[in-house]
Each structure stands twice: as C-alpha cells, then as structure tokens.
GROMACS .gro file of C-alpha atoms in nm:
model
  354
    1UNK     CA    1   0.633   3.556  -2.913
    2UNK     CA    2   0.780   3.715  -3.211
    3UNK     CA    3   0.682   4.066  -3.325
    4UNK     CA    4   0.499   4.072  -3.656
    5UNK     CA    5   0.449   4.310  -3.947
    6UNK     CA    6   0.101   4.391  -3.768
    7UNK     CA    7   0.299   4.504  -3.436
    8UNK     CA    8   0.523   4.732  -3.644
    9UNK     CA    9   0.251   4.888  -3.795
   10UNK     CA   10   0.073   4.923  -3.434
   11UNK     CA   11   0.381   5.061  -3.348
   12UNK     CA   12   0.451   5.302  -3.617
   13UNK     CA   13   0.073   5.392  -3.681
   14UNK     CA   14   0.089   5.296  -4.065
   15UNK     CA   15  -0.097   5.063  -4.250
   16UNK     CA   16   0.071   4.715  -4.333
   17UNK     CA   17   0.120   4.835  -4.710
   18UNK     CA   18   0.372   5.100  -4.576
   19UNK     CA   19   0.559   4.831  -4.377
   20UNK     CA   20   0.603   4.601  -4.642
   21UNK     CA   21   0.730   4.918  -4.864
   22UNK     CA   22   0.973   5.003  -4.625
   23UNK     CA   23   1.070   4.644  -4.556
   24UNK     CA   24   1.091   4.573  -4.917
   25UNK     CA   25   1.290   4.913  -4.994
   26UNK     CA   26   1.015   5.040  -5.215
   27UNK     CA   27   0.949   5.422  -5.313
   28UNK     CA   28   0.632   5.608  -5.230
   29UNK     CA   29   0.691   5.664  -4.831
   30UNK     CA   30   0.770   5.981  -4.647
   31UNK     CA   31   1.152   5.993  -4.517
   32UNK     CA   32   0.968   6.110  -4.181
   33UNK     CA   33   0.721   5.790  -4.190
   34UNK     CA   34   1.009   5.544  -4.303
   35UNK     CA   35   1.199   5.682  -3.992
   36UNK     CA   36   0.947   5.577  -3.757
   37UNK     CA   37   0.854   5.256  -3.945
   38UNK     CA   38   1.263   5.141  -3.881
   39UNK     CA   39   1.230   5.256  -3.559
   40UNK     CA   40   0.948   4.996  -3.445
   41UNK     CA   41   1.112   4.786  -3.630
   42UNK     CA   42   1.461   4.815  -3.430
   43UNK     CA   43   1.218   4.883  -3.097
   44UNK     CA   44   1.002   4.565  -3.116
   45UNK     CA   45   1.335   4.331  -3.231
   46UNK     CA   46   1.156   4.214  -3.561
   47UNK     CA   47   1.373   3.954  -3.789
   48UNK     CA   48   1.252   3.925  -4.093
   49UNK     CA   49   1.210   3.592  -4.251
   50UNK     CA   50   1.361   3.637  -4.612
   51UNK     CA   51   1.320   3.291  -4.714
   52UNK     CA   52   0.953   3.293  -4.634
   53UNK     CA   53   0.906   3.612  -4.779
   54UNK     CA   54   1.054   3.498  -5.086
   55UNK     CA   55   0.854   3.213  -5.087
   56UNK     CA   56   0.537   3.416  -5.067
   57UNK     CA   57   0.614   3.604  -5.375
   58UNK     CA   58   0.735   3.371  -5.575
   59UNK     CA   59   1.079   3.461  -5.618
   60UNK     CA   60   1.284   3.211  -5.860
   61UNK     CA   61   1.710   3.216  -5.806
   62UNK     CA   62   1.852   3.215  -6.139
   63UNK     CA   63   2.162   3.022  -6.061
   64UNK     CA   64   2.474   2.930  -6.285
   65UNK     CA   65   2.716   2.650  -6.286
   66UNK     CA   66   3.101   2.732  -6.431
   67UNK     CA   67   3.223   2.417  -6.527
   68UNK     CA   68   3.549   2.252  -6.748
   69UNK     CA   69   3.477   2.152  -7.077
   70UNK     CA   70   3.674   1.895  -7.230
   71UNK     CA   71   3.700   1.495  -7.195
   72UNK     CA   72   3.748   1.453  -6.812
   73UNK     CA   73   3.524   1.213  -6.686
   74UNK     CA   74   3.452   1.344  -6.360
   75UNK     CA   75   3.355   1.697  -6.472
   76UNK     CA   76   3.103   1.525  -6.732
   77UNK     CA   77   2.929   1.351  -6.470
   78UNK     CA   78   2.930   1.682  -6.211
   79UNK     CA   79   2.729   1.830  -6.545
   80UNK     CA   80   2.490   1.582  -6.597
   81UNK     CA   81   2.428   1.600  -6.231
   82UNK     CA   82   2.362   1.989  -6.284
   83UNK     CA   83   2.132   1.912  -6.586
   84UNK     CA   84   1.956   1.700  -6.344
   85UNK     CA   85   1.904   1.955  -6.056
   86UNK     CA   86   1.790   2.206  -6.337
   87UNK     CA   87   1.498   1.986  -6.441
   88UNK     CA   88   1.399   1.975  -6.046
   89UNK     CA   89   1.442   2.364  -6.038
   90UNK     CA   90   1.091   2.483  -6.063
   91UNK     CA   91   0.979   2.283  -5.732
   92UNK     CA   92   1.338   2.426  -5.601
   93UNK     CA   93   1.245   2.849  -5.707
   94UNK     CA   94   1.610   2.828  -5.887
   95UNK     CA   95   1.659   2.801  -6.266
   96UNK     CA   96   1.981   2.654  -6.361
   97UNK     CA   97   2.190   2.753  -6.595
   98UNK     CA   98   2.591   2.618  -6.727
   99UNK     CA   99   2.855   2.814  -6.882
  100UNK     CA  100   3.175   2.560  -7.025
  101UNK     CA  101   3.502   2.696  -7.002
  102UNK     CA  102   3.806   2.557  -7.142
  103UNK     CA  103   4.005   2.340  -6.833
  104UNK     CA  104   4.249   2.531  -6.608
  105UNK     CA  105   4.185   2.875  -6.804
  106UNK     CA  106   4.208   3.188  -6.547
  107UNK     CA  107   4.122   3.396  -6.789
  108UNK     CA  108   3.816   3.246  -6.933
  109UNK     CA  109   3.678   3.199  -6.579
  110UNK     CA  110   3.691   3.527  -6.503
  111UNK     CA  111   3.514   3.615  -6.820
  112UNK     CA  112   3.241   3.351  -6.711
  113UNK     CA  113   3.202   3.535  -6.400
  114UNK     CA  114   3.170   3.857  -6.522
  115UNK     CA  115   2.889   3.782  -6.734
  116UNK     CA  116   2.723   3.604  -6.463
  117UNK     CA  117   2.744   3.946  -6.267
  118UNK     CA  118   2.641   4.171  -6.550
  119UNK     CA  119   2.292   3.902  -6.600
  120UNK     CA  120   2.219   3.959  -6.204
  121UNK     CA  121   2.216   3.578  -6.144
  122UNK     CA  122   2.136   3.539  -5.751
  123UNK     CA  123   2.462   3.248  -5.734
  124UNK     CA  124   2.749   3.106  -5.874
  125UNK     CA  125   2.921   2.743  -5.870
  126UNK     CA  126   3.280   2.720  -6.020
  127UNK     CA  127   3.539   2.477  -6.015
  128UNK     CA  128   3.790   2.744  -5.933
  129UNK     CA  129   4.155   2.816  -6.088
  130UNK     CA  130   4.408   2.959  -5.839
  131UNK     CA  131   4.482   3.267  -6.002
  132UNK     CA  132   4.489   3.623  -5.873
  133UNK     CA  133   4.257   3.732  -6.083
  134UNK     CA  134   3.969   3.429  -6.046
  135UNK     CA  135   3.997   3.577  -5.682
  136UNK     CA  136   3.941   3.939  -5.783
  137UNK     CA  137   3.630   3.854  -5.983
  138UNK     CA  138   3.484   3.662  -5.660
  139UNK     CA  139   3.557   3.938  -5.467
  140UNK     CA  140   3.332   4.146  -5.745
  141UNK     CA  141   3.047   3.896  -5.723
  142UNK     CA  142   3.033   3.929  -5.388
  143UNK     CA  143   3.037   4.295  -5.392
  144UNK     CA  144   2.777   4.300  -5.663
  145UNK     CA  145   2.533   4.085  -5.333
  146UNK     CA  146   2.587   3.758  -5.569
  147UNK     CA  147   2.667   3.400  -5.337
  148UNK     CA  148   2.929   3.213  -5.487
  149UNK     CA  149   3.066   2.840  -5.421
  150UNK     CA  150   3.340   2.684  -5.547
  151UNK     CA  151   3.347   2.311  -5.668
  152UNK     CA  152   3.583   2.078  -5.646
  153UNK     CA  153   3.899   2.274  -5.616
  154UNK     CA  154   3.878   2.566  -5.395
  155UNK     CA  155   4.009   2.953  -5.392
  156UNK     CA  156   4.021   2.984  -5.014
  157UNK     CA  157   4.149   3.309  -4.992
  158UNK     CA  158   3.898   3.466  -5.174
  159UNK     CA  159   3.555   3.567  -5.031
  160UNK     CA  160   3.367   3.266  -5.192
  161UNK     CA  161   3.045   3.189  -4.964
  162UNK     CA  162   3.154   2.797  -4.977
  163UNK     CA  163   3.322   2.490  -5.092
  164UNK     CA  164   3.143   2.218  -5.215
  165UNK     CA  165   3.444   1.954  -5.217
  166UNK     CA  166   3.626   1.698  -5.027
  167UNK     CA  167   3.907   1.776  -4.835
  168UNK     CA  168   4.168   1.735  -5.068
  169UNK     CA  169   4.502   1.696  -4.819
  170UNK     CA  170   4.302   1.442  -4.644
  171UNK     CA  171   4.242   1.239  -4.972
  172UNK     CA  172   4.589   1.301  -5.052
  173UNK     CA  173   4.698   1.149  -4.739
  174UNK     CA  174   4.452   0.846  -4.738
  175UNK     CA  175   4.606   0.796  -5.100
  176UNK     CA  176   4.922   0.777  -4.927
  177UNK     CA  177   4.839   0.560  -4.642
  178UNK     CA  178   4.720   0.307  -4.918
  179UNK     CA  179   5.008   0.346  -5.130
  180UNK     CA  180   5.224   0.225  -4.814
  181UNK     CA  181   5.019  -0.029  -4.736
  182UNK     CA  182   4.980  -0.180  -5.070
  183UNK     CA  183   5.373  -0.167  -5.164
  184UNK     CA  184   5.492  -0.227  -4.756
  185UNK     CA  185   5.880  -0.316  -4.788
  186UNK     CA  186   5.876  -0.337  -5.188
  187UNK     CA  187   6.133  -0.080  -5.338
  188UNK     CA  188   6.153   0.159  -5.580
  189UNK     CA  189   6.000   0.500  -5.629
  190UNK     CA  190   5.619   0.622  -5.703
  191UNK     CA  191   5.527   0.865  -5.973
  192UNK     CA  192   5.227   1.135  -5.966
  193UNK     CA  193   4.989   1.170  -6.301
  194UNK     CA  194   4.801   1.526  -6.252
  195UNK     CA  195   4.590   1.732  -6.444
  196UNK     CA  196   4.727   2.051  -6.415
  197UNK     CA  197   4.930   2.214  -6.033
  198UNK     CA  198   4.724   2.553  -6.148
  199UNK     CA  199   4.419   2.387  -5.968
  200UNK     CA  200   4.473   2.367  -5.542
  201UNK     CA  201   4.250   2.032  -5.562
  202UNK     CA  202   4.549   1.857  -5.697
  203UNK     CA  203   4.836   2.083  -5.472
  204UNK     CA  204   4.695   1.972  -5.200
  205UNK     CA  205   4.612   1.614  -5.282
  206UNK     CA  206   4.994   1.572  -5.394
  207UNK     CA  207   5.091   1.768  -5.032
  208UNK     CA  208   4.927   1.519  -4.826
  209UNK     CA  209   5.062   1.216  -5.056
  210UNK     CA  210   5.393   1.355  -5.019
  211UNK     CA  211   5.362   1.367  -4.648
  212UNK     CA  212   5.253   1.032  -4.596
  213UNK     CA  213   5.528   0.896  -4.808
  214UNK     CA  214   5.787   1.067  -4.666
  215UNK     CA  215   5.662   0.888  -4.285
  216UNK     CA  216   5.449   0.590  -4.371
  217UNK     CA  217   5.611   0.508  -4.690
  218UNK     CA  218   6.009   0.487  -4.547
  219UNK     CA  219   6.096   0.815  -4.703
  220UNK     CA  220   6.003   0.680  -5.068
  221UNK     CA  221   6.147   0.891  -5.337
  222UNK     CA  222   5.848   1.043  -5.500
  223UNK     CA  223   5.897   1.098  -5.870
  224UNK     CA  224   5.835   1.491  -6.045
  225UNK     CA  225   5.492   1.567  -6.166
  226UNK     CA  226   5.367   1.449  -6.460
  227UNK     CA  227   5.088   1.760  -6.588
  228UNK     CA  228   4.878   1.562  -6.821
  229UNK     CA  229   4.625   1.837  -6.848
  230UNK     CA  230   4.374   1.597  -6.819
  231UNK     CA  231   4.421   1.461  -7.149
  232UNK     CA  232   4.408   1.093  -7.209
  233UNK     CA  233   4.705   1.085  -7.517
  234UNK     CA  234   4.874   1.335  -7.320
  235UNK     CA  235   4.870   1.103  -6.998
  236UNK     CA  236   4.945   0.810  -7.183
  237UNK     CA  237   5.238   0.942  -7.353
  238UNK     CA  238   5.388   1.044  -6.998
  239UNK     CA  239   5.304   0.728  -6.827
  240UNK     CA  240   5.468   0.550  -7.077
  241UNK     CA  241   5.781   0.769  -7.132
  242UNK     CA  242   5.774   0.754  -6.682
  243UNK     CA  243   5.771   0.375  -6.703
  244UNK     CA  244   6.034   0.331  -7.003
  245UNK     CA  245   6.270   0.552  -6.772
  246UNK     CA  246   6.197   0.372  -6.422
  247UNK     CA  247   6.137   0.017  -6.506
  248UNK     CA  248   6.178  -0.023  -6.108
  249UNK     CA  249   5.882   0.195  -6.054
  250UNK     CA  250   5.666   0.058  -5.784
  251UNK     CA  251   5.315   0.277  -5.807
  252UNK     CA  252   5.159   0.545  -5.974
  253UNK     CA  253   4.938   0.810  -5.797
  254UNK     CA  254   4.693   0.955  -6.012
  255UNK     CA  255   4.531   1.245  -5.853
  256UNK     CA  256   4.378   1.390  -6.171
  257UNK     CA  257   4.217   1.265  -6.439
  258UNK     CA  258   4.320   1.135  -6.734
  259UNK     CA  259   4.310   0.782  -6.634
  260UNK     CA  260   4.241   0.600  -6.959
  261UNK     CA  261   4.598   0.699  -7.102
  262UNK     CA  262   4.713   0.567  -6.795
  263UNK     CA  263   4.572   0.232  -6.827
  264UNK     CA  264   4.594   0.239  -7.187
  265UNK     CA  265   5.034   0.267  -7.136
  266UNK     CA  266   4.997   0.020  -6.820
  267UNK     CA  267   4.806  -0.250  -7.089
  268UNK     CA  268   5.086  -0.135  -7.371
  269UNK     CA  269   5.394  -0.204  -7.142
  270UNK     CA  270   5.207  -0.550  -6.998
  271UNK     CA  271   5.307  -0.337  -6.661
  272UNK     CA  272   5.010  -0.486  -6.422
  273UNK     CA  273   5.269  -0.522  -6.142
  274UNK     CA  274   5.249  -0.166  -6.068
  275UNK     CA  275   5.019  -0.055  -5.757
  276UNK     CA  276   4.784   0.224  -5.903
  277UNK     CA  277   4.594   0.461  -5.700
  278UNK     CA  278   4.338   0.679  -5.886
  279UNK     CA  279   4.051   0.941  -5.818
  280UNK     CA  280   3.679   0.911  -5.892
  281UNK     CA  281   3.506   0.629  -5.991
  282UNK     CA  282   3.446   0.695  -6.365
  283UNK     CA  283   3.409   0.432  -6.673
  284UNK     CA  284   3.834   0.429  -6.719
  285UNK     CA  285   3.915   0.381  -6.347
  286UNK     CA  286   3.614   0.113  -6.298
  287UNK     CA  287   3.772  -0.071  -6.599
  288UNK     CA  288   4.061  -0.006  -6.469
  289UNK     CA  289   3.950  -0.204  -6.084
  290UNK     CA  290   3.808  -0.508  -6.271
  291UNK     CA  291   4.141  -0.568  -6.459
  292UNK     CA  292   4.351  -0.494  -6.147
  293UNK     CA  293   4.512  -0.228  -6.330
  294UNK     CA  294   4.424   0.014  -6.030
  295UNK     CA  295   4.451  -0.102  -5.679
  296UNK     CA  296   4.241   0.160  -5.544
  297UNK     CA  297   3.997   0.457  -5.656
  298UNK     CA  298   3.925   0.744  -5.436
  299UNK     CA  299   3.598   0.913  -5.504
  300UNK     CA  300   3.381   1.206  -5.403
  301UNK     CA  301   3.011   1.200  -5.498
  302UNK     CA  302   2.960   1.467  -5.784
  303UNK     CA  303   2.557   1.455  -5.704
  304UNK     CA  304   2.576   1.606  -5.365
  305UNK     CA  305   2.839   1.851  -5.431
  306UNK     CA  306   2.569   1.982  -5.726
  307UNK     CA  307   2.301   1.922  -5.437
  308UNK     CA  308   2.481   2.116  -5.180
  309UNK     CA  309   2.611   2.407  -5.412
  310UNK     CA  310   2.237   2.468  -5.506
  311UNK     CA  311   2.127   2.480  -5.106
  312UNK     CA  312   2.424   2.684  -4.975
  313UNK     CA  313   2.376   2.956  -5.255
  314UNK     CA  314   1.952   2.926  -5.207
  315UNK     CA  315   2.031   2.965  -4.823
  316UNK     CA  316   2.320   3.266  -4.913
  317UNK     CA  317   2.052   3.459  -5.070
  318UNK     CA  318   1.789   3.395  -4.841
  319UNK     CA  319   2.028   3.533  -4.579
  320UNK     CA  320   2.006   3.193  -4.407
  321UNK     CA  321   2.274   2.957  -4.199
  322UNK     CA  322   2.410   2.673  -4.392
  323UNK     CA  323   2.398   2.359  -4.184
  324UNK     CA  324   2.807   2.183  -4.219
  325UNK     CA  325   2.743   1.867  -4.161
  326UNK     CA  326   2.477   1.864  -4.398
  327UNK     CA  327   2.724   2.000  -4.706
  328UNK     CA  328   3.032   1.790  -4.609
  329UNK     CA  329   3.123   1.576  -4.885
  330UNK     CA  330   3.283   1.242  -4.751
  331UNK     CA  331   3.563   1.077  -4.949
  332UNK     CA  332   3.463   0.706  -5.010
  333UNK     CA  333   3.733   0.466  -5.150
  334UNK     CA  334   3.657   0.183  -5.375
  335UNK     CA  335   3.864  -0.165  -5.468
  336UNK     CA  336   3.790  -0.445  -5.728
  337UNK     CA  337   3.574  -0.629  -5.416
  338UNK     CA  338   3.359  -0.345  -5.329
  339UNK     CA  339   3.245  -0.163  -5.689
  340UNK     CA  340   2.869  -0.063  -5.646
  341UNK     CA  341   2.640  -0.091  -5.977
  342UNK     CA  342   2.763   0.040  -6.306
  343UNK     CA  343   2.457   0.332  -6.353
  344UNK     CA  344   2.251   0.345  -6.652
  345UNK     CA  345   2.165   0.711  -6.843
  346UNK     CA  346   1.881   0.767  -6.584
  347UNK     CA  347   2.150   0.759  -6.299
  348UNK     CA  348   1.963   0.418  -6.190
  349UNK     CA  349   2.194   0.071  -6.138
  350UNK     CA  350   2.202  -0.135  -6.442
  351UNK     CA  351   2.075  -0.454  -6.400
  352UNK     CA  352   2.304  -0.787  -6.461
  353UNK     CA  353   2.107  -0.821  -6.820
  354UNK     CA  354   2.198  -0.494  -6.867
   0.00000   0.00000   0.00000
C-alpha cells in the first residue's frame, strides 16, 4: 500500500499542515522540523502525485502556441485547431494563448520565446527554425522549469520536451516511392518546390526523396531547390520559370507549401502531364486532386499534433510519462479516389448540398 501524507506526518510527528508546507515548499517551518519531515518522506518511499495535487487546487497551465503567420494553408488550419483547444481549456486546467511570428524568422522566434519565459507560462509549442540561437532560447525555457514542444519541424538537438510531427524522412521517402511508381520507366528529371531549407521539416523530407530516387527511381536526376518561401506568386513564378527551362520535366515534389502557385503555373502552361506530389490536404492541393493536377497529397493531421502538444506539455508539468504511441502522428496519403469530406467552419463534413 502506498504511504500517505498521514504516514509522513505519523512519522515525522507534525500535523498534516506542516507536510503539505514542506511538500509544497512553503515558509513558516523550522529547518530542524523540515529535516525530519524529508526524512519520513525519503524513509516511508512517498511519491507524490503532482497531477492530482494540482488537480485539487485548481491549478490552470497557461500555455502558448508560436506559430507562422502568413498565407500557408497548413499553418492556418494548425491555428484554428489551437483556437479550438483554447475554447475546451477550462475543462482541460490550461488557458491557451498564440503568438504569430513572421515564417522562417530565427530571430523573431526567439523573441517569442523569451517573452513566453519572462510571463511564466507553464509550456510552449513552436514550429521551430533550425538556428543556433532558437536552440539557445529552448535551452533557457527549460532552465527557467518551462516544457516545450516543437511542431511540425523539429530542433532535435536542443532540449525540447517533444515533437509533435510526422516523421519527416519517412514522408520524404514515401513521396519518393510514389514518385517512382507513378513515372516507372518515363524519363526526364523531377524538380522540388520548398518553403524555405532553414526549416529541418523540409531537409529531411527532401533527404529521404532524394534517397529513394537515387534507388527506386533509376538514379533520376533531381532538379536544385526551388525556396518559394511559402509564397503562392513566389512559387508560381519558379514553377513556371522550372517548367519553361525543362519542358522534359517529368514530376514536381512539393514538400512545402505554396501549392496554389504551383497549380496556378501547371493550369498556365496547360502542363497536366506532369506527376505532382504535394503535402497536406489543404483547399489548393484538394483542388488540385480533383483536376488531376496532383497525383498524390501527403498529409499529417494538424488537430492531433495541437491535441498532443497540449497533453505532453500538461503531462511535462505534472512531472508525468508521456505515453508514444499515443502522440505519434501517422502520415496518411490521399489521391483523387480517396478525398474524405471537404469540412465546413465548425470542422464538421459538408454535406453534398453544401
């Protein structure tokens, strides 16, 4: 049976309001009596349950979401889906708050993070830059007893609690396995739309495309990346330029976003013969699967990586285990035959009518 607050006071011959002050780190007890409470308490093997404890009193996380301004599709959806778990955060004890940055800034991330340090949030979800210094202010979160995840795009060498993400090699390889199959013996070389190479989402994406084309794909040439920075005009300015210059271009892999200027130069240059792999199902890439534009569409589910962020930095704080299997996002891959529901503003299917 496990030993309770009454068996430590038994034990240390205090009343429980001296244990709890001593468990809780509160003033107002004796160095000599705080001894011999800590000592019953290593004696008798007690564990405290923090997340029952914080429970009892109440305590709210105040918990804050770091995420990319800007048109991108994907990161508009993984902020509604943070608006939504703030209007569940009373009946979660967390109170949600987001901080826009402008895409791919270092600088302005770190800034974010500060702040969030000098407010005393209890947790922090980023969609993380790879930058020196994005790692030194994680490292001063964590210091400061803060959890921190990052979304999307991870920082693995710094001391982040988490990632909340797919695994982005393996959906750079499955993009790659499709590409293959898709184009089998047809020639010509493949070009690669990204957002920006600052983020490690899209290195490692275009490291396990690469690698699959260089095997499965009978060492097909594999064109230099195109950085649209996300930007629609941007993307369909380089698509276009990419397609003008290699008119025996066999596929484009889009690992970014930025898809409407893709499909916008495709449409422009009556180009439909070229096999288009994508990421995330958003309102340009579903377009894009109904006019067989795109072949393919990769897609990670923004709602449970907002889900999961919220649990991991809850369980962080509470000093509790975070179940894996429970937090691993899987990477699901959509084509013109299989495209669920178009969702309304609620986040429900739209009907036919609709």
């Amino acid at each position: 049976m496990r030993p309770t607050v009454h068996d430590i006071a038994a034990k240390a011959g205090v009343s429980l309001a001296t244990v709890d002050r001593v468990l809780n780190g509160r003033p107002g007890v004796r160095a000599v009596t705080r001894a011999r409470v800590e000592e019953a308490i290593e004696r008798l093997g007690y564990v405290r349950d923090v997340a029952a404890a914080n429970l009892a009193k109440g305590r709210v996380y105040p918990l804050v979401f770091i995420i990319p301004e800007g048109e991108n599709p994907f990161m508009r959806g993984l902020e509604a889906e943070a608006r939504l778990a703030a209007t569940r955060s009373s009946l979660e004890r967390t109170r949600i708050a987001i901080v826009h940055i402008p895409p791919f800034g270092a600088g302005a991330l770190v800034t974010a993070i500060d702040a969030a340090i000098a407010d005393g949030v209890a947790g922090i979800a980023a969609v993380a830059v790879d930058a020196p210094a994005v790692a030194a202010a994680i490292g001063r979160a964590r210091a400061a007893g803060i959890a921190f995840v990052t979304l999307v795009s991870d920082l693995a060498v710094s001391v982040r609690d988490h990632f909340c993400g797919v695994d982005n090699v393996a959906a750079g390889r499955t993009a790659g396995s499709l590409m293959a199959r898709f184009l089998g013996a047809r020639p010509g070389p493949v070009a690669v739309l990204a957002g920006s190479m600052l983020v490690r989402d899209h290195r490692e994406r275009l490291e396990g495309f690469c690698a699959v084309m260089a095997d499965a794909g009978g060492a097909r040439r594999v064109l230099d990346v195109l950085e649209g920075q996300d930007d629609p005009e941007r993307a369909r300015a380089l698509v276009g330029e990419c397609l003008a210059v290699h008119p025996e271009l066999a596929g484009i892999y889009s690992l970014g976003a930025g898809n409407a200027g893709l499909i916008a130069a495709l449409e422009a240059t009556g180009r439909s013969d070229v096999c288009v792999i994508a990421h995330e199902l958003t309102e340009p890439t579903r377009a894009g699967l109904e006019s067989g534009l795109v072949d393919a569409v990769l897609n990670q589910d923004a709602g449970h990586e907002v889900r999961s962020a919220v649990r991991v930095l809850r369980a962080k704080a509470d000093g509790l285990p975070v179940i894996a299997e429970q937090e691993r996002i899987r990477i699901d891959i959509f084509i013109k035959e299989n495209l669920p529901p178009p969702l309304d503003d609620t986040g429900s299917a739209r009907t036919a009518e609709a």
